[in-house]
Coordinates of C-alpha atoms in Angstrom, one line a residue:
X14 CA -23.0 41.2 -43.7
X15 CA -21.2 38.2 -42.1
X16 CA -19.7 37.0 -45.4
X17 CA -18.2 40.4 -45.9
X18 CA -16.9 40.4 -42.4
X19 CA -15.1 37.1 -43.2
X20 CA -14.2 37.8 -46.8
X21 CA -12.4 41.1 -46.2
X22 CA -9.9 39.9 -43.5
X23 CA -9.4 36.6 -45.4
X24 CA -8.6 38.6 -48.6
X25 CA -6.3 40.9 -46.6
X26 CA -4.4 37.9 -45.0
X27 CA -4.2 36.1 -48.3
X28 CA -2.6 39.2 -49.9
X29 CA -0.1 39.6 -47.1
X30 CA 0.9 35.9 -47.4
X31 CA 0.8 35.9 -51.2
X32 CA -1.6 33.0 -51.4
X33 CA -5.2 32.5 -52.6
X34 CA -8.1 33.2 -50.3
X35 CA -9.1 29.6 -50.3
X36 CA -5.7 28.7 -48.9
X37 CA -6.3 30.7 -45.8
X38 CA -9.1 28.3 -45.0
X39 CA -6.7 25.4 -45.4
X40 CA -4.3 27.0 -42.9
X41 CA -7.2 27.5 -40.5
X42 CA -8.4 23.9 -41.0
X43 CA -4.8 22.7 -40.4
X44 CA -4.9 24.4 -37.0
X45 CA -8.3 22.8 -36.1
X46 CA -7.0 19.4 -37.2
X47 CA -3.9 19.6 -35.1
X48 CA -6.0 20.6 -32.1
X49 CA -8.1 17.6 -32.8
X50 CA -5.0 15.4 -32.9
X51 CA -4.0 16.7 -29.5
X52 CA -7.4 16.0 -28.0
X53 CA -7.6 12.5 -29.6
X54 CA -4.2 11.7 -28.2
X55 CA -4.8 12.6 -24.6
X56 CA -2.0 12.3 -22.1
X57 CA -1.7 8.6 -21.3
X58 CA 0.5 6.0 -23.1
X59 CA -2.7 4.7 -24.7
X60 CA -4.2 7.4 -26.9
X61 CA -8.0 8.1 -26.6
X62 CA -8.4 7.7 -30.4
X63 CA -5.0 6.7 -31.8
X64 CA -6.0 6.5 -35.5
X65 CA -7.9 9.7 -35.3
X66 CA -5.0 11.4 -33.6
X67 CA -2.4 10.3 -36.2
X68 CA -4.6 10.9 -39.3
X69 CA -5.7 14.3 -38.0
X70 CA -2.0 15.3 -37.4
X71 CA -0.9 14.1 -40.9
X72 CA -3.8 16.0 -42.6
X73 CA -3.0 19.1 -40.6
X74 CA 0.6 19.0 -41.9
X75 CA -0.5 18.4 -45.5
X76 CA -3.1 21.2 -45.4
X77 CA -0.7 23.7 -43.9
X78 CA 1.9 22.8 -46.6
X79 CA -0.8 23.0 -49.3
X80 CA -1.8 26.4 -47.9
X81 CA 1.8 27.7 -48.5
X82 CA 2.2 26.7 -52.1
X83 CA 1.2 29.2 -54.8
X84 CA 1.8 27.3 -58.1
X85 CA 4.0 24.7 -59.8
X86 CA 6.7 27.3 -59.9
X87 CA 7.1 26.8 -56.2
X88 CA 8.3 23.2 -56.7
X89 CA 12.0 22.5 -57.3
X90 CA 13.4 22.1 -60.8
X91 CA 14.1 18.6 -62.1
X92 CA 17.1 17.1 -60.4
X93 CA 19.9 15.8 -62.6
X94 CA 20.3 12.1 -62.8
X95 CA 24.0 12.2 -61.7
X96 CA 22.9 13.9 -58.5
X97 CA 20.2 11.4 -57.8
X98 CA 22.8 8.6 -58.4
X99 CA 25.3 10.2 -56.1
X100 CA 22.9 10.8 -53.2
X101 CA 21.6 7.2 -53.5
X102 CA 25.1 5.8 -53.5
X103 CA 26.3 7.9 -50.6
X104 CA 23.2 7.1 -48.6
X105 CA 23.8 3.3 -49.2
X106 CA 27.4 3.6 -48.2
X107 CA 26.6 5.6 -45.1
X108 CA 23.9 3.1 -44.2
X109 CA 26.3 0.2 -44.5
X110 CA 28.9 1.9 -42.3
X111 CA 26.3 2.6 -39.7
X112 CA 24.0 -0.4 -40.0
X113 CA 26.2 -3.5 -40.4
X114 CA 27.3 -5.6 -37.4
X115 CA 25.5 -3.3 -34.9
X116 CA 25.3 -6.2 -32.4
X117 CA 29.2 -6.2 -32.3
X118 CA 30.1 -2.5 -32.8
X119 CA 29.7 -0.9 -30.3
X120 CA 30.8 -4.0 -28.3
X121 CA 28.2 -3.4 -25.5
X122 CA 24.5 -2.7 -25.4
X123 CA 24.0 0.0 -22.7
X124 CA 21.4 0.2 -20.1
X125 CA 20.0 3.4 -21.6
X126 CA 19.7 1.7 -25.0
X127 CA 17.9 -1.2 -23.3
X128 CA 15.5 1.2 -21.5
X129 CA 14.8 3.0 -24.7
X130 CA 14.2 -0.4 -26.3
X131 CA 11.6 -1.3 -23.7
X132 CA 9.7 1.9 -24.6
X133 CA 9.8 0.7 -28.2
X134 CA 8.6 -2.8 -27.2
X135 CA 5.6 -1.1 -25.6
X136 CA 4.7 0.3 -29.0
X137 CA 5.4 -2.9 -30.7
X138 CA 3.2 -4.9 -28.3
X139 CA 0.4 -2.3 -28.4
X140 CA 0.8 -1.3 -24.7
X141 CA 1.5 2.2 -25.9
X142 CA 0.3 4.0 -29.0
X143 CA 0.3 7.7 -28.2
X144 CA 2.7 9.6 -30.4
X145 CA 2.2 12.9 -28.6
X146 CA 3.4 12.1 -25.1
X147 CA 6.7 11.1 -23.6
X148 CA 8.4 7.8 -23.0
X149 CA 11.7 6.7 -21.3
X150 CA 13.7 9.6 -19.8
X151 CA 10.9 12.0 -20.8
X152 CA 11.9 11.9 -24.5
X153 CA 9.0 12.4 -26.9
X154 CA 7.4 9.1 -27.7
X155 CA 7.4 9.4 -31.5
X156 CA 10.9 8.1 -31.7
X157 CA 10.1 5.0 -29.7
X158 CA 7.2 4.4 -32.1
X159 CA 9.7 4.5 -35.0
X160 CA 12.0 2.1 -33.2
X161 CA 9.1 -0.3 -32.7
X162 CA 9.1 -0.9 -36.5
X163 CA 12.5 -2.6 -36.2
X164 CA 11.3 -4.6 -33.2
X165 CA 8.2 -5.8 -35.2
X166 CA 10.4 -7.0 -38.0
X167 CA 13.7 -8.1 -36.3
X168 CA 12.3 -9.1 -32.9
X169 CA 13.6 -7.9 -29.5
X170 CA 17.3 -7.7 -30.6
X171 CA 20.0 -5.1 -30.7
X172 CA 20.0 -4.5 -34.5
X173 CA 16.2 -4.0 -34.3
X174 CA 16.7 -0.9 -32.2
X175 CA 20.0 0.5 -33.7
X176 CA 18.7 0.3 -37.3
X177 CA 16.7 3.6 -37.0
X178 CA 19.8 5.5 -35.8
X179 CA 21.7 4.1 -38.8
X180 CA 18.9 5.4 -41.1
X181 CA 18.9 8.8 -39.4
X182 CA 22.7 9.0 -39.8
X183 CA 22.6 8.1 -43.5
X184 CA 19.8 10.6 -44.1
X185 CA 21.9 13.3 -42.5
X186 CA 24.7 12.6 -45.0
X187 CA 22.2 13.2 -47.8
X188 CA 20.9 16.3 -46.1
X189 CA 24.4 17.7 -45.9
X190 CA 24.9 17.1 -49.6
X191 CA 21.9 19.2 -50.5
X192 CA 22.7 21.8 -47.9
X193 CA 26.2 22.3 -49.4
X194 CA 24.8 22.0 -53.0
X195 CA 22.4 24.9 -52.7
X196 CA 25.0 27.0 -50.8
X197 CA 28.1 26.3 -52.9
X198 CA 28.5 23.8 -55.7
X199 CA 28.3 20.1 -56.5
X200 CA 32.0 19.5 -55.8
X201 CA 32.0 20.9 -52.3
X202 CA 28.6 19.2 -51.6
X203 CA 30.1 15.8 -52.6
X204 CA 33.2 16.4 -50.4
X205 CA 31.1 17.4 -47.4
X206 CA 28.8 14.3 -47.8
X207 CA 31.7 12.0 -48.0
X208 CA 33.5 13.5 -45.0
X209 CA 30.3 13.1 -42.9
X210 CA 29.8 9.6 -44.3
X211 CA 33.1 8.5 -42.9
X212 CA 33.2 10.6 -39.7
X213 CA 34.2 8.5 -36.7
X214 CA 32.1 10.7 -34.5
X215 CA 29.0 10.5 -36.7
X216 CA 29.3 6.8 -37.3
X217 CA 29.4 6.1 -33.6
X218 CA 26.4 8.3 -32.8
X219 CA 24.5 6.5 -35.7
X220 CA 25.3 3.1 -34.3
X221 CA 23.6 3.5 -30.9
X222 CA 19.9 3.2 -30.0
X223 CA 19.3 6.7 -28.7
X224 CA 17.7 9.6 -30.6
X225 CA 20.7 12.0 -30.7
X226 CA 21.8 11.6 -34.3
X227 CA 18.4 12.8 -35.7
X228 CA 19.0 16.3 -34.5
X229 CA 21.7 16.8 -37.0
X230 CA 19.5 15.6 -39.8
X231 CA 16.6 17.9 -39.0
X232 CA 19.0 20.9 -38.4
X233 CA 20.7 20.3 -41.8
X234 CA 17.3 19.8 -43.5
X235 CA 15.9 23.0 -41.9
X236 CA 19.0 25.1 -43.0
X237 CA 18.8 23.6 -46.5
X238 CA 15.1 24.5 -46.8
X239 CA 15.6 28.0 -45.5
X240 CA 18.5 28.8 -47.8
X241 CA 16.9 27.3 -50.8
X242 CA 13.7 29.2 -50.2
X243 CA 15.6 32.4 -49.5
X244 CA 17.8 32.1 -52.6
X245 CA 15.2 30.9 -55.1
X246 CA 11.9 32.2 -53.7
X247 CA 10.3 28.8 -54.2
X248 CA 7.9 28.0 -51.4
X249 CA 8.9 24.3 -51.3
X250 CA 12.1 25.4 -49.5
X251 CA 10.1 27.0 -46.7
X252 CA 7.9 24.0 -46.5
X253 CA 10.9 21.8 -46.0
X254 CA 12.3 24.2 -43.4
X255 CA 9.0 24.4 -41.4
X256 CA 8.5 20.6 -41.5
X257 CA 12.1 19.9 -40.4
X258 CA 11.8 22.4 -37.5
X259 CA 8.6 20.9 -36.3
X260 CA 9.4 17.2 -36.6
X261 CA 12.9 17.8 -35.1
X262 CA 11.2 18.8 -31.8
X263 CA 10.1 15.2 -31.4
X264 CA 13.7 13.9 -31.0
X265 CA 16.7 15.1 -28.9
X266 CA 16.9 18.4 -27.0
X267 CA 19.6 20.2 -28.9
X268 CA 17.3 20.8 -31.9
X269 CA 15.2 23.0 -29.6
X270 CA 17.5 25.9 -30.1
X271 CA 17.3 25.8 -33.9
X272 CA 14.1 27.9 -34.2
X273 CA 15.9 30.7 -32.2
X274 CA 18.9 30.4 -34.5
X275 CA 16.8 30.8 -37.6
X276 CA 15.1 33.8 -36.0
X277 CA 18.5 35.4 -35.4
X278 CA 19.4 34.6 -39.0
X279 CA 16.2 36.2 -40.2
X280 CA 16.9 39.4 -38.3
X281 CA 20.4 39.5 -39.9
X282 CA 18.8 38.9 -43.3
X283 CA 16.4 41.9 -42.7
X284 CA 19.4 44.1 -41.8
X285 CA 21.4 43.0 -44.8
X286 CA 18.8 42.9 -47.6
X287 CA 15.5 44.4 -46.7
X288 CA 14.1 44.3 -50.2
X289 CA 14.6 40.6 -50.6
X290 CA 13.5 40.1 -47.0
X291 CA 10.1 41.7 -47.8
X292 CA 9.8 39.4 -50.8
X293 CA 10.5 36.3 -48.7
X294 CA 8.7 37.3 -45.5
X295 CA 5.4 35.5 -46.4
X296 CA 7.4 32.3 -47.0
X297 CA 9.2 32.7 -43.7
X298 CA 6.0 33.4 -41.8
X299 CA 4.3 30.4 -43.3
X300 CA 7.3 28.2 -42.6
X301 CA 7.1 29.1 -38.9
X302 CA 3.3 28.4 -39.1
X303 CA 4.0 24.9 -40.5
X304 CA 6.5 24.2 -37.8
X305 CA 3.9 25.2 -35.2
X306 CA 1.2 23.0 -36.8
X307 CA 3.7 20.1 -36.7
X308 CA 4.8 20.4 -33.1
X309 CA 1.5 21.6 -31.6
X310 CA 0.2 18.3 -30.3
X311 CA 3.4 17.6 -28.4
X312 CA 3.7 21.3 -27.5
X313 CA 0.3 21.3 -25.9
X314 CA 1.3 18.3 -23.8
X315 CA 4.4 20.1 -22.7
X316 CA 2.5 23.2 -21.6
X317 CA 0.6 21.0 -19.2
X318 CA 3.8 19.1 -18.1
X319 CA 6.5 21.7 -18.4
X320 CA 8.6 19.7 -15.9
X321 CA 8.9 16.9 -18.5
X322 CA 10.0 19.4 -21.1
X323 CA 12.8 20.5 -18.8
X324 CA 13.6 17.0 -17.5
X325 CA 16.6 16.5 -19.9
X326 CA 17.9 20.0 -19.4
X327 CA 17.9 20.6 -15.7
X328 CA 20.1 17.6 -14.6
X329 CA 23.0 18.6 -17.0
X330 CA 22.8 22.4 -16.8
X331 CA 25.7 24.2 -15.1
X332 CA 24.4 25.7 -11.8
X333 CA 25.7 26.5 -8.4
X334 CA 25.8 22.9 -7.4
X335 CA 28.3 22.3 -10.3
X336 CA 30.1 25.6 -10.3
X337 CA 30.9 25.8 -6.6
X338 CA 32.7 22.4 -6.4
X339 CA 34.7 23.2 -9.6
X340 CA 35.7 26.5 -8.1
X341 CA 36.7 24.9 -4.8
X342 CA 38.7 22.1 -6.4
X343 CA 40.6 24.3 -8.8
X344 CA 40.7 27.5 -6.7
X345 CA 39.2 29.3 -9.6
X346 CA 36.7 32.2 -9.9
X347 CA 33.3 31.9 -11.6
X348 CA 34.8 33.7 -14.6
X349 CA 37.7 31.3 -14.8
X350 CA 35.4 28.3 -14.7
X351 CA 33.2 29.7 -17.4
X352 CA 36.3 30.4 -19.6
X353 CA 37.4 26.8 -18.9
X354 CA 34.0 25.5 -20.0
X355 CA 34.1 27.6 -23.2
X356 CA 37.6 26.3 -23.9
X357 CA 36.5 22.7 -23.6
X358 CA 33.4 23.4 -25.7
X359 CA 35.5 24.9 -28.5
X360 CA 38.1 22.3 -28.1
X361 CA 35.6 19.5 -28.6
X362 CA 35.7 20.3 -32.3
X363 CA 39.5 20.2 -32.7
X364 CA 41.6 19.3 -29.7
X365 CA 39.7 18.3 -26.6
X366 CA 38.8 14.6 -26.4
X367 CA 35.0 13.9 -26.3
X368 CA 33.5 12.1 -23.4
X369 CA 30.4 10.4 -22.0
X370 CA 28.3 8.8 -24.8
X371 CA 31.4 8.5 -27.0
X372 CA 34.8 8.6 -25.3
X373 CA 37.3 7.8 -28.1
X374 CA 40.3 9.8 -26.8
X375 CA 39.9 12.3 -29.7
X376 CA 37.8 15.4 -30.6
X377 CA 35.1 15.4 -33.2
X378 CA 37.7 16.1 -36.0
X379 CA 41.0 14.3 -36.3
X380 CA 44.1 16.4 -37.0
X381 CA 43.9 16.9 -40.8
X382 CA 40.2 17.6 -40.8
X383 CA 40.6 20.0 -37.9
X384 CA 43.1 22.0 -39.8
X385 CA 40.8 22.3 -42.8
X386 CA 37.9 23.2 -40.5
X387 CA 39.8 26.1 -38.9
X388 CA 40.8 27.4 -42.4
X389 CA 37.1 27.2 -43.4
X390 CA 36.0 29.1 -40.3
X391 CA 38.6 31.8 -40.9
X392 CA 37.5 32.2 -44.5
X393 CA 33.9 32.6 -43.4
X394 CA 34.9 35.2 -40.8
X395 CA 37.0 37.2 -43.3
X396 CA 34.3 37.0 -46.0
X397 CA 31.0 37.1 -44.0
X398 CA 27.6 36.7 -45.7
X399 CA 24.2 35.2 -44.8
X400 CA 25.3 31.9 -46.1
X401 CA 28.1 31.6 -43.7
X402 CA 26.1 33.0 -40.9
X403 CA 23.5 30.2 -41.3
X404 CA 26.4 27.6 -41.0
X405 CA 28.1 29.3 -38.1
X406 CA 25.1 29.8 -35.9
X407 CA 24.7 26.1 -35.0
X408 CA 28.4 25.8 -34.3
X409 CA 28.2 28.8 -31.9
X410 CA 25.0 27.4 -30.3
X411 CA 26.7 24.1 -29.7
X412 CA 29.6 25.8 -28.0
X413 CA 27.1 27.6 -25.7
X414 CA 25.1 24.4 -25.0
X415 CA 28.3 22.4 -24.2
X416 CA 29.7 25.3 -22.1
X417 CA 26.7 25.6 -19.8
X418 CA 26.4 21.8 -19.4
X419 CA 28.4 19.6 -17.1
X420 CA 30.9 17.0 -18.3
X421 CA 32.1 19.2 -21.1
X422 CA 32.7 18.3 -23.9
X423 CA 29.9 15.7 -23.9
X424 CA 29.9 14.1 -27.3
X425 CA 26.1 13.8 -27.8
X426 CA 25.7 17.6 -27.6
X427 CA 27.8 18.1 -30.8
X428 CA 25.4 16.2 -33.0
X429 CA 23.5 19.3 -34.0
X430 CA 26.7 20.9 -35.2
X431 CA 28.2 17.9 -37.1
X432 CA 26.5 18.5 -40.5
X433 CA 27.7 22.1 -40.5
X434 CA 31.2 21.2 -39.3
X435 CA 31.9 19.0 -42.4
X436 CA 30.8 21.8 -44.7
X437 CA 33.6 24.0 -43.3
X438 CA 36.0 21.1 -43.7
X439 CA 35.1 20.7 -47.3
X440 CA 35.1 24.4 -48.0
X441 CA 38.9 24.9 -48.3
X442 CA 39.2 21.9 -50.6
X443 CA 36.6 23.4 -52.9
X444 CA 38.3 26.8 -52.8
X445 CA 41.6 25.1 -53.6
X446 CA 40.1 23.5 -56.7
X447 CA 38.7 26.9 -57.8
X448 CA 42.1 28.6 -57.2
X449 CA 44.0 25.9 -59.1
X450 CA 41.5 26.1 -62.0
X451 CA 42.0 29.9 -62.2
X452 CA 45.8 29.6 -61.9
X453 CA 46.2 27.0 -64.6
X454 CA 43.0 27.1 -66.7
X455 CA 44.7 24.9 -69.4
X456 CA 44.8 22.0 -66.9
X457 CA 41.4 22.6 -65.3
X458 CA 40.5 19.0 -65.5
X459 CA 43.2 18.2 -63.0
X460 CA 42.3 21.0 -60.5
X461 CA 40.2 18.7 -58.4
X462 CA 43.0 16.0 -58.0
X463 CA 44.7 17.5 -54.8
X464 CA 41.3 17.9 -53.1
X465 CA 40.3 14.4 -54.0
X466 CA 43.5 13.0 -52.6
X467 CA 43.2 15.0 -49.4
X468 CA 39.5 13.9 -48.8
X469 CA 40.5 10.3 -49.5
X470 CA 43.0 10.6 -46.7
X471 CA 40.4 12.1 -44.4
X472 CA 38.0 9.2 -45.1
X473 CA 40.7 6.6 -44.6
X474 CA 41.9 8.2 -41.3
X475 CA 38.4 8.4 -39.8
X476 CA 37.3 4.9 -40.8
X477 CA 40.6 3.4 -39.6
X478 CA 40.4 5.3 -36.4
X479 CA 36.9 4.2 -35.5
X480 CA 36.8 0.6 -36.7
X481 CA 40.3 -0.3 -35.6
X482 CA 42.0 2.0 -33.2
X483 CA 39.1 3.0 -30.9
X484 CA 38.2 -0.6 -30.3
X485 CA 41.7 -2.0 -30.2
X486 CA 42.3 0.4 -27.4
X487 CA 39.5 -1.3 -25.4
X488 CA 36.8 1.3 -25.8
X489 CA 33.6 0.1 -24.0
X490 CA 30.3 2.0 -24.4
X491 CA 29.0 2.5 -20.9
X492 CA 32.0 1.1 -18.9
X493 CA 32.7 -2.1 -17.1
X494 CA 29.2 -2.7 -15.6
X495 CA 27.7 -2.3 -19.1
X496 CA 30.0 -4.9 -20.4
X497 CA 28.9 -7.2 -17.6
X498 CA 25.3 -6.6 -18.3
X499 CA 25.7 -7.1 -22.0
X500 CA 27.5 -10.5 -21.5
X501 CA 25.0 -11.6 -18.9
X502 CA 22.2 -10.7 -21.3
X503 CA 23.9 -12.6 -24.1
X504 CA 24.2 -15.6 -22.0
X505 CA 20.6 -15.6 -20.7
X506 CA 19.3 -14.8 -24.2
X507 CA 20.6 -18.2 -25.3
X508 CA 19.0 -20.2 -22.5
X509 CA 15.7 -21.9 -23.3
X510 CA 12.4 -21.2 -21.7
X511 CA 11.6 -19.1 -18.7
X512 CA 14.1 -19.5 -15.8
X513 CA 14.8 -18.0 -12.5
X514 CA 18.0 -16.0 -12.3
X515 CA 19.5 -15.2 -8.8
X516 CA 21.9 -12.3 -9.2
X517 CA 24.7 -11.7 -6.7
X518 CA 25.8 -8.2 -7.8
X519 CA 25.0 -5.6 -5.1
X520 CA 26.3 -3.2 -4.1
X521 CA 28.1 -2.7 -7.5
X522 CA 25.1 -3.4 -9.7
X523 CA 21.8 -5.2 -9.6
X524 CA 19.9 -7.4 -12.1
X525 CA 17.8 -4.4 -13.1
X526 CA 20.5 -1.8 -12.8
X527 CA 20.9 -2.0 -16.6
X528 CA 17.8 -2.4 -18.8
X529 CA 20.2 -4.3 -21.1
X530 CA 19.2 -7.6 -19.5
X531 CA 15.5 -6.8 -19.3
X532 CA 15.4 -6.0 -23.0
X533 CA 17.5 -8.8 -24.4
X534 CA 16.3 -11.5 -22.0
X535 CA 12.7 -10.7 -21.2
X536 CA 11.8 -14.3 -20.7
X537 CA 13.9 -14.6 -17.5
X538 CA 12.8 -13.9 -13.9
X539 CA 15.5 -11.9 -12.2
X540 CA 16.0 -11.8 -8.4
X541 CA 18.7 -9.7 -6.6
X542 CA 20.4 -11.3 -3.7
X543 CA 21.7 -8.8 -1.1
X544 CA 25.2 -9.4 0.4
X545 CA 25.0 -12.2 2.9
X546 CA 21.4 -12.6 1.9
X547 CA 21.6 -16.3 2.0
X548 CA 20.6 -18.9 -0.7
X549 CA 17.1 -19.7 -2.0
X550 CA 15.9 -22.9 -0.4
X551 CA 15.4 -26.0 -2.6
X552 CA 11.7 -25.7 -2.0
X553 CA 11.3 -22.6 -4.1
X554 CA 13.6 -23.7 -6.9
X555 CA 11.7 -25.0 -9.9
X556 CA 13.4 -26.3 -13.0
X557 CA 16.6 -25.0 -14.5
X558 CA 17.9 -22.1 -12.4
X559 CA 20.9 -19.7 -12.9
X560 CA 23.0 -18.2 -10.1
X561 CA 25.2 -15.3 -11.3
X562 CA 28.1 -13.9 -9.2
X563 CA 30.2 -10.8 -9.7
X564 CA 33.8 -11.5 -8.7
X565 CA 33.6 -9.6 -5.4
X566 CA 30.8 -11.9 -4.3
X567 CA 32.1 -15.2 -5.7
X568 CA 32.8 -16.5 -2.2
X569 CA 29.0 -16.9 -1.7
X570 CA 29.1 -19.6 -4.3
X571 CA 30.0 -22.1 -1.6
X572 CA 26.6 -21.6 0.1
X573 CA 24.9 -22.5 -3.2
X574 CA 27.2 -25.5 -3.7
X575 CA 26.3 -26.8 -0.2
X576 CA 22.6 -27.0 -1.1
X577 CA 22.9 -27.7 -4.9
X578 CA 26.1 -29.7 -5.4
X579 CA 25.2 -31.0 -8.9
X580 CA 25.4 -28.1 -11.3
X581 CA 27.5 -26.6 -14.1
X582 CA 30.0 -23.8 -13.4
X583 CA 31.2 -21.3 -16.0
X584 CA 33.3 -18.1 -15.9
X585 CA 33.1 -15.2 -18.3
X586 CA 36.1 -13.0 -19.0
X587 CA 36.7 -9.7 -20.8
X588 CA 39.0 -9.3 -23.8
X589 CA 41.9 -8.6 -21.4
X590 CA 41.2 -11.7 -19.3
X591 CA 39.6 -10.0 -16.4
X592 CA 36.9 -12.1 -14.7
X593 CA 33.5 -10.4 -15.3
X594 CA 31.1 -12.8 -13.7
X595 CA 30.6 -16.5 -13.0
X596 CA 27.5 -18.6 -13.6
X597 CA 26.4 -21.7 -11.6
X598 CA 23.5 -23.5 -13.4
X599 CA 21.4 -26.2 -11.8
X600 CA 19.0 -28.3 -13.9
X601 CA 16.9 -29.5 -11.0
X602 CA 16.8 -28.7 -7.2

C-alpha cells in the first residue's frame, strides 16, 4: 500500500539519522518551505511576497533544527553564572571599543562604505525588501537589510551604518570565548577573548561599514558548534554549526571556504576515530542539511546568476594578467612569484604589514603576540589532534586565499582567521599556567599571575597602537581623495535645504566618484564641471549655490568671481596643513 511505501523509507531514514519518524516530515517540510521562500522572493530588489518569503525561510530553519533534536539531553547543560557575567562584560567592552566615536575613528568615510550605505538606505526607505538577492558590489542583500535598522533609528549617518560591524565584532569576541572554552578551559578562553577584544586589527575591521568582520564570527561559531557536538554528542552543537555555516554565506566571501574546511576535518575525524565518527555521523549530516536549508534561497539565486557569485572573486584572483607583470618586473619565474605570494600571506600574521582596507604599517599581530602565536602553532604541530586541526585549517585556508589574490597581504582576507589566531596566542599562556601549577602546586593560586601580566601587556600594546600610533602617523582610510570626499560631505551635510553643488574635481575625482557624498548629503544636487568647462550662467542659478574646487583647478575660481562677485570663500585643510579643497558660496545669483 501507499502508506507502507512511505512508512518504510521514512522509518529507515529516521533510524539512520537517529530521529523519530515524525521528524523526517519536519525535514521535508523545511525543504518545501525554503523553496517557497525562494519563489516568494523572486530576483528583483522588490520581492514578490516579502513577508511570505521571510516567514517561510524562518520556519524552514526552525523546522530543520527541530528535526535534528532528539530530546532535552541534546540541549547544553546550565551555564555557570560567572561565565554568563564574563561573556556579557567582554561583549560590552568589545562593543565600546568598536562602537564609540565611529564618526571620528576611522577619520574618513570611504566611498565603498557610502555605496554600501546607499543599499541600506534602499531597505530603510522600502525601495528594496528582497533578502535573497544581491546589492552593492554583488554582496548578498541580507547584510544591507541589517544595516538599514541602524539607518531607521539613527538616520543617514556614519554611526548608523558602522554600528552593525561593531556588533558583529563584539559577537565574535564572545564566539571566541566559547570556542576556546569547549576546546581547552575557562582560563585560555578568557585570555583569547580579551586578546581579540583589544586586537588593533579586529577593532579596525569592526569599525567600518563593510561586511568583512562577520565572517570571523560565523567561522568561530561554526567551529564551536562542530567541536561541542563532536565532543559531547549533543545535537545543539550541530544545530549551531549548521546555522552558522548557512547564515555565514550571506556575508563576505572568505566564509565560503568554511564548509570545505569542515569536510576536510570530518574526513580526518573518520580516519582518527571511526567509532566516534559513526556515532556522530547523523549529527554531521543533519548539520549540513540545516546549512543547506539556510542558504538555499540565496543559493538558488546564485545558480541562475553565477557571474554574481564569482563577482567578488574574479577581480582579485591571481591570474596571468597579474602574474606576468610581476614576473616581468622582478625577473622571477612563476614558482618564485608563488613563493613570494605565500611568504607575504604567511607574513601577514606576524611580520608583513597589512594593506588595502587596513594599512597600519604592521601585521595582524604585534611583536609580543606574534611570538606567542608561533609558540602556539609549534605546540599544535608537535602534539597534533583533531582539536588543533580544526583551529589550523582556517589559518591555512587564509594563507591560500591571500596567496592566490592580488595585493597580498590584503587585510580584509584575514578576518576569517582572526578568531583562531588569538586562540593560538592564548594557548602558550594557558600552558604556562598549567606548567607553573604543576611545578609549584603549593603556590597554585599564583600560577596565573605571569600569564595575566603578559596578556595585560598585549591588550595595552594593541589598544595604544590602534588609537594613538596608527592615527598619529596620519593613517587615512581610503587615501587622500577619500579624505576630500569626507570633508566635502561633512560641509554639505551642514548646509540647509537642497542646493546645487558645482564640483571642479576632474580628472582626479568627480562629485560621484565617492558615494561618501551621496550618502551623507543626499539633499544636494551635484554637478561635475569638466576642465575648462566654463561657469554656469546666472540664469540657471537658483538660490544658495556651492562651487567646490580641488587645488589643481582653483584657477577657475576667477571665472566664477567674474560672474558672481558677492560670495563667501573658504578653504579646507588636512591635519598637516595641505589644502584639500576650496568652497565659494553664493546666496543669490
